[in-house]
């Protein structure tokens, strides 16, 4: 709120660059300048966006940009009616663009001093912001896989293992966080809220904590159990190839399933009837150990 309009535009530009990924942008510039990407750069790029197979880099970058523009544009269209009730036409458009980009890129930057506290009872803002956060947080490979199966009318069984893990983990964490915040803040920050407002706020807090940073209740007044839940969700974060951070949902699932298999006395770790290699488990455990450190 203290930045000039130009300052806000610079912030918005940097959020968009960060969302697309430094590697994606740098590779795009290299291609535009006519430079051929080295095999090492391609492998690095693929690891950044979560692709395991050999892909056409130009098509990959083009698809990432197209997907980003489509979802951010949809966010603008949906949020505009709400902001138009509060501001003149141009300002409403600007507020819609800023918050759509910030949400999809999981940045959490807001044009209000108290973030989105004033919209805690607004279904449209709650739904659209969280929708963009989730889409930006599941990663481009998952979006591409879902789109491919939807357009080709395949069954859910044809989805990749990566997509199944990400979707399942995302759904599980949202529900778990939602229940946790609902119970923890029922008689605290949400004590004067109606039932629907409690549902909106619990859901919003569960989604935004993992990967974004918006808030519809005052985080400074959260109960200690809510703060602890927030720490866990922030630590897990988003998914590979997404606009969010954290150890990633896939790492969380591998650790969870590995521990569960150990307690059951199973030598193999299986997810959706697929065996997880010992190499992947070691890499995930190393990642988690470094993150904890």
mmCIF file of C-alpha atoms in Angstrom:
data_model
loop_
_atom_site.group_PDB
_atom_site.id
_atom_site.type_symbol
_atom_site.label_atom_id
_atom_site.label_comp_id
_atom_site.label_asym_id
_atom_site.label_seq_id
_atom_site.Cartn_x
_atom_site.Cartn_y
_atom_site.Cartn_z
ATOM 1 C CA UNK A 1 0.000 0.000 0.000
ATOM 2 C CA UNK A 2 3.006 2.348 0.426
ATOM 3 C CA UNK A 3 4.342 1.750 -3.099
ATOM 4 C CA UNK A 4 3.627 4.030 -6.023
ATOM 5 C CA UNK A 5 1.710 2.671 -9.008
ATOM 6 C CA UNK A 6 5.019 2.158 -10.854
ATOM 7 C CA UNK A 7 6.439 0.358 -7.824
ATOM 8 C CA UNK A 8 3.434 -1.956 -7.748
ATOM 9 C CA UNK A 9 3.852 -2.699 -11.467
ATOM 10 C CA UNK A 10 7.504 -3.615 -10.899
ATOM 11 C CA UNK A 11 6.467 -5.942 -8.065
ATOM 12 C CA UNK A 12 3.796 -7.466 -10.322
ATOM 13 C CA UNK A 13 6.349 -7.991 -13.105
ATOM 14 C CA UNK A 14 8.789 -9.702 -10.725
ATOM 15 C CA UNK A 15 6.016 -11.918 -9.334
ATOM 16 C CA UNK A 16 5.162 -13.016 -12.881
ATOM 17 C CA UNK A 17 8.808 -13.729 -13.711
ATOM 18 C CA UNK A 18 9.165 -15.752 -10.519
ATOM 19 C CA UNK A 19 5.973 -17.658 -11.245
ATOM 20 C CA UNK A 20 7.025 -18.689 -14.720
ATOM 21 C CA UNK A 21 10.389 -19.711 -13.314
ATOM 22 C CA UNK A 22 13.783 -18.146 -13.826
ATOM 23 C CA UNK A 23 14.867 -21.209 -15.796
ATOM 24 C CA UNK A 24 11.863 -20.962 -18.123
ATOM 25 C CA UNK A 25 12.442 -17.276 -18.831
ATOM 26 C CA UNK A 26 16.204 -17.601 -19.318
ATOM 27 C CA UNK A 27 15.683 -20.518 -21.702
ATOM 28 C CA UNK A 28 13.063 -18.536 -23.625
ATOM 29 C CA UNK A 29 15.500 -15.642 -24.067
ATOM 30 C CA UNK A 30 18.219 -18.046 -25.205
ATOM 31 C CA UNK A 31 15.882 -19.545 -27.810
ATOM 32 C CA UNK A 32 14.743 -16.096 -28.990
ATOM 33 C CA UNK A 33 18.376 -15.078 -29.431
ATOM 34 C CA UNK A 34 18.898 -18.103 -31.631
ATOM 35 C CA UNK A 35 21.099 -19.942 -29.160
ATOM 36 C CA UNK A 36 20.740 -23.709 -28.989
ATOM 37 C CA UNK A 37 20.241 -25.059 -25.498
ATOM 38 C CA UNK A 38 22.874 -27.502 -24.297
ATOM 39 C CA UNK A 39 21.864 -30.983 -23.149
ATOM 40 C CA UNK A 40 22.727 -29.979 -19.574
ATOM 41 C CA UNK A 41 20.459 -26.917 -19.794
ATOM 42 C CA UNK A 42 17.606 -28.986 -21.214
ATOM 43 C CA UNK A 43 17.961 -31.570 -18.438
ATOM 44 C CA UNK A 44 18.005 -28.794 -15.843
ATOM 45 C CA UNK A 45 14.950 -27.177 -17.416
ATOM 46 C CA UNK A 46 13.100 -30.490 -17.414
ATOM 47 C CA UNK A 47 13.911 -31.056 -13.747
ATOM 48 C CA UNK A 48 12.648 -27.556 -12.897
ATOM 49 C CA UNK A 49 9.246 -28.100 -14.511
ATOM 50 C CA UNK A 50 9.026 -31.717 -13.410
ATOM 51 C CA UNK A 51 9.258 -33.341 -16.848
ATOM 52 C CA UNK A 52 11.037 -36.686 -16.954
ATOM 53 C CA UNK A 53 10.790 -37.401 -20.676
ATOM 54 C CA UNK A 54 12.595 -35.746 -23.579
ATOM 55 C CA UNK A 55 10.441 -32.819 -24.652
ATOM 56 C CA UNK A 56 10.509 -30.084 -27.238
ATOM 57 C CA UNK A 57 11.747 -27.126 -25.221
ATOM 58 C CA UNK A 58 10.068 -24.460 -27.372
ATOM 59 C CA UNK A 59 6.702 -26.206 -27.098
ATOM 60 C CA UNK A 60 7.193 -26.702 -23.361
ATOM 61 C CA UNK A 61 7.916 -23.021 -22.736
ATOM 62 C CA UNK A 62 5.061 -21.969 -25.038
ATOM 63 C CA UNK A 63 2.627 -24.248 -23.213
ATOM 64 C CA UNK A 64 3.749 -22.958 -19.803
ATOM 65 C CA UNK A 65 3.176 -19.345 -20.879
ATOM 66 C CA UNK A 66 -0.198 -20.161 -22.503
ATOM 67 C CA UNK A 67 -1.452 -22.025 -19.416
ATOM 68 C CA UNK A 68 -0.345 -19.165 -17.160
ATOM 69 C CA UNK A 69 -2.076 -16.519 -19.287
ATOM 70 C CA UNK A 70 -5.299 -18.541 -19.570
ATOM 71 C CA UNK A 71 -5.724 -19.109 -15.835
ATOM 72 C CA UNK A 72 -4.683 -15.601 -14.860
ATOM 73 C CA UNK A 73 -7.137 -14.179 -17.416
ATOM 74 C CA UNK A 74 -9.927 -16.363 -16.033
ATOM 75 C CA UNK A 75 -9.046 -15.080 -12.562
ATOM 76 C CA UNK A 76 -9.316 -11.484 -13.772
ATOM 77 C CA UNK A 77 -12.723 -12.108 -15.359
ATOM 78 C CA UNK A 78 -14.099 -13.716 -12.210
ATOM 79 C CA UNK A 79 -12.742 -11.155 -9.718
ATOM 80 C CA UNK A 80 -13.617 -8.066 -11.775
ATOM 81 C CA UNK A 81 -17.355 -7.965 -10.799
ATOM 82 C CA UNK A 82 -16.430 -7.939 -7.095
ATOM 83 C CA UNK A 83 -13.833 -5.175 -7.408
ATOM 84 C CA UNK A 84 -16.067 -3.206 -9.811
ATOM 85 C CA UNK A 85 -18.596 -2.800 -6.984
ATOM 86 C CA UNK A 86 -15.884 -1.042 -4.942
ATOM 87 C CA UNK A 87 -13.841 0.908 -7.493
ATOM 88 C CA UNK A 88 -14.071 2.660 -10.881
ATOM 89 C CA UNK A 89 -13.642 0.538 -13.987
ATOM 90 C CA UNK A 90 -9.851 0.902 -14.557
ATOM 91 C CA UNK A 91 -8.968 0.466 -10.879
ATOM 92 C CA UNK A 92 -11.186 -2.611 -10.688
ATOM 93 C CA UNK A 93 -9.386 -4.103 -13.701
ATOM 94 C CA UNK A 94 -5.979 -3.331 -12.156
ATOM 95 C CA UNK A 95 -6.932 -4.884 -8.798
ATOM 96 C CA UNK A 96 -8.232 -7.969 -10.622
ATOM 97 C CA UNK A 97 -5.014 -8.361 -12.632
ATOM 98 C CA UNK A 98 -2.698 -7.817 -9.651
ATOM 99 C CA UNK A 99 -4.438 -10.296 -7.369
ATOM 100 C CA UNK A 100 -4.929 -12.870 -10.126
ATOM 101 C CA UNK A 101 -1.215 -12.891 -10.996
ATOM 102 C CA UNK A 102 -0.214 -12.841 -7.328
ATOM 103 C CA UNK A 103 -2.511 -15.772 -6.560
ATOM 104 C CA UNK A 104 -1.558 -17.965 -9.529
ATOM 105 C CA UNK A 105 2.140 -17.329 -8.907
ATOM 106 C CA UNK A 106 1.632 -18.149 -5.218
ATOM 107 C CA UNK A 107 3.196 -14.846 -4.218
ATOM 108 C CA UNK A 108 0.636 -13.719 -1.638
ATOM 109 C CA UNK A 109 1.220 -10.008 -2.290
ATOM 110 C CA UNK A 110 -1.910 -7.923 -1.813
ATOM 111 C CA UNK A 111 -2.980 -4.308 -2.384
ATOM 112 C CA UNK A 112 -4.644 -4.082 1.030
ATOM 113 C CA UNK A 113 -2.949 -3.418 4.365
ATOM 114 C CA UNK A 114 -4.722 -6.363 6.018
ATOM 115 C CA UNK A 115 -4.403 -8.692 3.008
ATOM 116 C CA UNK A 116 -7.900 -10.071 2.220
ATOM 117 C CA UNK A 117 -9.389 -9.884 5.723
ATOM 118 C CA UNK A 118 -12.124 -7.586 4.404
ATOM 119 C CA UNK A 119 -13.241 -10.336 2.007
ATOM 120 C CA UNK A 120 -13.432 -13.221 4.502
ATOM 121 C CA UNK A 121 -17.187 -13.541 3.871
ATOM 122 C CA UNK A 122 -16.993 -13.040 0.092
ATOM 123 C CA UNK A 123 -17.482 -16.375 -1.682
ATOM 124 C CA UNK A 124 -16.205 -15.131 -5.052
ATOM 125 C CA UNK A 125 -12.852 -13.831 -3.797
ATOM 126 C CA UNK A 126 -12.356 -16.836 -1.493
ATOM 127 C CA UNK A 127 -13.056 -19.310 -4.285
ATOM 128 C CA UNK A 128 -11.153 -17.616 -7.121
ATOM 129 C CA UNK A 129 -8.016 -16.804 -5.097
ATOM 130 C CA UNK A 130 -7.792 -20.351 -3.706
ATOM 131 C CA UNK A 131 -8.534 -21.863 -7.131
ATOM 132 C CA UNK A 132 -5.631 -19.919 -8.663
ATOM 133 C CA UNK A 133 -3.341 -20.832 -5.759
ATOM 134 C CA UNK A 134 -4.158 -24.525 -6.162
ATOM 135 C CA UNK A 135 -3.736 -24.514 -9.948
ATOM 136 C CA UNK A 136 -0.438 -22.654 -9.684
ATOM 137 C CA UNK A 137 0.666 -24.980 -6.882
ATOM 138 C CA UNK A 138 0.011 -28.360 -8.514
ATOM 139 C CA UNK A 139 2.531 -27.691 -11.282
ATOM 140 C CA UNK A 140 2.546 -27.475 -15.072
ATOM 141 C CA UNK A 141 3.126 -31.226 -15.682
ATOM 142 C CA UNK A 142 -0.046 -32.063 -13.735
ATOM 143 C CA UNK A 143 -2.065 -29.407 -15.572
ATOM 144 C CA UNK A 144 -0.819 -30.749 -18.912
ATOM 145 C CA UNK A 145 -1.597 -34.354 -17.938
ATOM 146 C CA UNK A 146 -5.100 -33.459 -16.758
ATOM 147 C CA UNK A 147 -5.780 -31.436 -19.921
ATOM 148 C CA UNK A 148 -4.539 -34.260 -22.142
ATOM 149 C CA UNK A 149 -6.789 -36.809 -20.460
ATOM 150 C CA UNK A 150 -9.812 -34.507 -20.372
ATOM 151 C CA UNK A 151 -9.574 -33.589 -24.066
ATOM 152 C CA UNK A 152 -8.939 -37.196 -25.101
ATOM 153 C CA UNK A 153 -11.694 -38.383 -22.746
ATOM 154 C CA UNK A 154 -9.490 -40.946 -21.086
ATOM 155 C CA UNK A 155 -10.229 -42.467 -17.692
ATOM 156 C CA UNK A 156 -8.587 -41.378 -14.457
ATOM 157 C CA UNK A 157 -6.554 -44.598 -14.584
ATOM 158 C CA UNK A 158 -4.586 -43.177 -17.516
ATOM 159 C CA UNK A 159 -3.246 -40.297 -15.425
ATOM 160 C CA UNK A 160 0.460 -40.460 -14.633
ATOM 161 C CA UNK A 161 1.635 -41.601 -11.204
ATOM 162 C CA UNK A 162 3.000 -38.102 -10.570
ATOM 163 C CA UNK A 163 -0.421 -36.546 -11.249
ATOM 164 C CA UNK A 164 -2.217 -39.052 -9.020
ATOM 165 C CA UNK A 165 0.197 -38.390 -6.142
ATOM 166 C CA UNK A 166 -0.033 -34.599 -6.477
ATOM 167 C CA UNK A 167 -3.853 -34.502 -6.742
ATOM 168 C CA UNK A 168 -4.316 -36.933 -3.846
ATOM 169 C CA UNK A 169 -1.801 -35.153 -1.598
ATOM 170 C CA UNK A 170 -3.230 -31.719 -2.427
ATOM 171 C CA UNK A 171 -6.787 -32.834 -1.622
ATOM 172 C CA UNK A 172 -5.693 -34.584 1.592
ATOM 173 C CA UNK A 173 -3.686 -31.594 2.850
ATOM 174 C CA UNK A 174 -6.466 -29.099 2.053
ATOM 175 C CA UNK A 175 -9.071 -31.160 3.940
ATOM 176 C CA UNK A 176 -6.706 -31.868 6.850
ATOM 177 C CA UNK A 177 -5.726 -28.200 7.140
ATOM 178 C CA UNK A 178 -9.316 -27.057 6.811
ATOM 179 C CA UNK A 179 -10.477 -29.303 9.669
ATOM 180 C CA UNK A 180 -7.489 -28.278 11.787
ATOM 181 C CA UNK A 181 -8.045 -24.535 11.372
ATOM 182 C CA UNK A 182 -11.807 -24.893 11.865
ATOM 183 C CA UNK A 183 -11.313 -26.600 15.240
ATOM 184 C CA UNK A 184 -8.355 -24.484 16.385
ATOM 185 C CA UNK A 185 -9.866 -21.093 15.543
ATOM 186 C CA UNK A 186 -13.542 -21.846 16.220
ATOM 187 C CA UNK A 187 -13.554 -19.873 19.485
ATOM 188 C CA UNK A 188 -10.575 -17.685 18.679
ATOM 189 C CA UNK A 189 -10.254 -15.635 15.483
ATOM 190 C CA UNK A 190 -13.516 -17.056 14.100
ATOM 191 C CA UNK A 191 -15.618 -16.832 17.274
ATOM 192 C CA UNK A 192 -17.995 -14.192 15.825
ATOM 193 C CA UNK A 193 -18.179 -15.770 12.352
ATOM 194 C CA UNK A 194 -21.214 -17.504 10.907
ATOM 195 C CA UNK A 195 -20.966 -21.171 9.880
ATOM 196 C CA UNK A 196 -20.360 -20.298 6.213
ATOM 197 C CA UNK A 197 -17.709 -17.730 7.155
ATOM 198 C CA UNK A 198 -15.937 -20.329 9.296
ATOM 199 C CA UNK A 199 -15.955 -22.765 6.355
ATOM 200 C CA UNK A 200 -14.662 -20.108 3.923
ATOM 201 C CA UNK A 201 -11.921 -18.987 6.305
ATOM 202 C CA UNK A 202 -10.780 -22.495 7.283
ATOM 203 C CA UNK A 203 -10.610 -23.549 3.632
ATOM 204 C CA UNK A 204 -8.838 -20.350 2.567
ATOM 205 C CA UNK A 205 -6.282 -20.580 5.378
ATOM 206 C CA UNK A 206 -5.568 -24.235 4.584
ATOM 207 C CA UNK A 207 -4.908 -23.489 0.901
ATOM 208 C CA UNK A 208 -2.975 -20.234 1.232
ATOM 209 C CA UNK A 209 -0.685 -21.366 4.067
ATOM 210 C CA UNK A 210 1.029 -24.088 2.054
ATOM 211 C CA UNK A 211 2.091 -22.075 -0.961
ATOM 212 C CA UNK A 212 0.889 -18.477 -1.065
ATOM 213 C CA UNK A 213 0.605 -16.048 1.842
ATOM 214 C CA UNK A 214 -2.739 -14.270 1.601
ATOM 215 C CA UNK A 215 -4.898 -14.310 4.725
ATOM 216 C CA UNK A 216 -8.517 -13.600 5.603
ATOM 217 C CA UNK A 217 -7.911 -13.647 9.380
ATOM 218 C CA UNK A 218 -5.169 -11.960 11.409
ATOM 219 C CA UNK A 219 -2.227 -14.384 11.472
ATOM 220 C CA UNK A 220 -0.721 -12.541 14.443
ATOM 221 C CA UNK A 221 -3.660 -13.656 16.593
ATOM 222 C CA UNK A 222 -3.692 -17.327 15.580
ATOM 223 C CA UNK A 223 -3.824 -19.910 18.357
ATOM 224 C CA UNK A 224 -0.551 -21.776 18.953
ATOM 225 C CA UNK A 225 -1.991 -24.991 17.520
ATOM 226 C CA UNK A 226 -2.953 -23.091 14.361
ATOM 227 C CA UNK A 227 0.557 -21.659 14.121
ATOM 228 C CA UNK A 228 2.018 -25.153 14.461
ATOM 229 C CA UNK A 229 -0.342 -26.464 11.761
ATOM 230 C CA UNK A 230 0.712 -23.533 9.553
ATOM 231 C CA UNK A 231 4.380 -24.452 10.023
ATOM 232 C CA UNK A 232 3.723 -28.036 8.903
ATOM 233 C CA UNK A 233 1.728 -26.941 5.837
ATOM 234 C CA UNK A 234 4.318 -24.304 4.876
ATOM 235 C CA UNK A 235 7.112 -26.862 5.223
ATOM 236 C CA UNK A 236 5.359 -29.297 2.864
ATOM 237 C CA UNK A 237 4.503 -26.561 0.357
ATOM 238 C CA UNK A 238 3.404 -27.030 -3.244
ATOM 239 C CA UNK A 239 4.234 -29.600 -5.959
ATOM 240 C CA UNK A 240 7.165 -30.055 -8.386
ATOM 241 C CA UNK A 241 7.170 -27.780 -11.431
ATOM 242 C CA UNK A 242 4.812 -25.330 -9.767
ATOM 243 C CA UNK A 243 4.939 -21.688 -8.691
ATOM 244 C CA UNK A 244 5.182 -22.656 -4.991
ATOM 245 C CA UNK A 245 7.952 -23.788 -2.669
ATOM 246 C CA UNK A 246 8.399 -26.265 0.195
ATOM 247 C CA UNK A 247 9.743 -29.818 0.164
ATOM 248 C CA UNK A 248 6.849 -30.584 -2.252
ATOM 249 C CA UNK A 249 3.763 -32.756 -1.884
ATOM 250 C CA UNK A 250 5.438 -35.680 -3.685
ATOM 251 C CA UNK A 251 8.251 -35.764 -1.110
ATOM 252 C CA UNK A 252 5.690 -35.651 1.695
ATOM 253 C CA UNK A 253 3.797 -38.622 0.213
ATOM 254 C CA UNK A 254 6.964 -40.686 -0.275
ATOM 255 C CA UNK A 255 8.036 -40.058 3.340
ATOM 256 C CA UNK A 256 4.554 -40.794 4.694
ATOM 257 C CA UNK A 257 4.134 -44.018 2.692
ATOM 258 C CA UNK A 258 7.701 -45.145 3.495
ATOM 259 C CA UNK A 259 7.137 -44.748 7.232
ATOM 260 C CA UNK A 260 3.768 -46.510 6.964
ATOM 261 C CA UNK A 261 5.377 -49.406 5.054
ATOM 262 C CA UNK A 262 8.119 -49.672 7.678
ATOM 263 C CA UNK A 263 5.606 -49.944 10.516
ATOM 264 C CA UNK A 264 3.734 -52.644 8.602
ATOM 265 C CA UNK A 265 6.956 -54.545 8.038
ATOM 266 C CA UNK A 266 6.863 -54.236 4.236
ATOM 267 C CA UNK A 267 10.176 -54.203 2.387
ATOM 268 C CA UNK A 268 8.754 -52.449 -0.671
ATOM 269 C CA UNK A 269 7.176 -48.993 -0.786
ATOM 270 C CA UNK A 270 4.191 -48.911 -3.162
ATOM 271 C CA UNK A 271 2.088 -45.946 -4.270
ATOM 272 C CA UNK A 272 -0.958 -46.591 -6.483
ATOM 273 C CA UNK A 273 0.332 -50.144 -7.070
ATOM 274 C CA UNK A 274 3.661 -48.810 -8.311
ATOM 275 C CA UNK A 275 6.899 -49.581 -6.468
ATOM 276 C CA UNK A 276 8.995 -46.584 -5.413
ATOM 277 C CA UNK A 277 12.699 -47.248 -5.973
ATOM 278 C CA UNK A 278 15.174 -47.105 -3.095
ATOM 279 C CA UNK A 279 17.069 -44.364 -4.986
ATOM 280 C CA UNK A 280 14.037 -42.062 -4.965
ATOM 281 C CA UNK A 281 13.406 -42.751 -1.278
ATOM 282 C CA UNK A 282 17.050 -41.897 -0.426
ATOM 283 C CA UNK A 283 16.860 -38.647 -2.412
ATOM 284 C CA UNK A 284 13.623 -37.640 -0.729
ATOM 285 C CA UNK A 285 14.967 -38.438 2.741
ATOM 286 C CA UNK A 286 18.081 -36.383 1.970
ATOM 287 C CA UNK A 287 15.916 -33.461 0.793
ATOM 288 C CA UNK A 288 13.788 -33.574 3.933
ATOM 289 C CA UNK A 289 16.863 -33.841 6.180
ATOM 290 C CA UNK A 290 18.487 -30.809 4.522
ATOM 291 C CA UNK A 291 15.220 -28.838 4.751
ATOM 292 C CA UNK A 292 14.839 -29.639 8.444
ATOM 293 C CA UNK A 293 18.463 -28.629 9.037
#
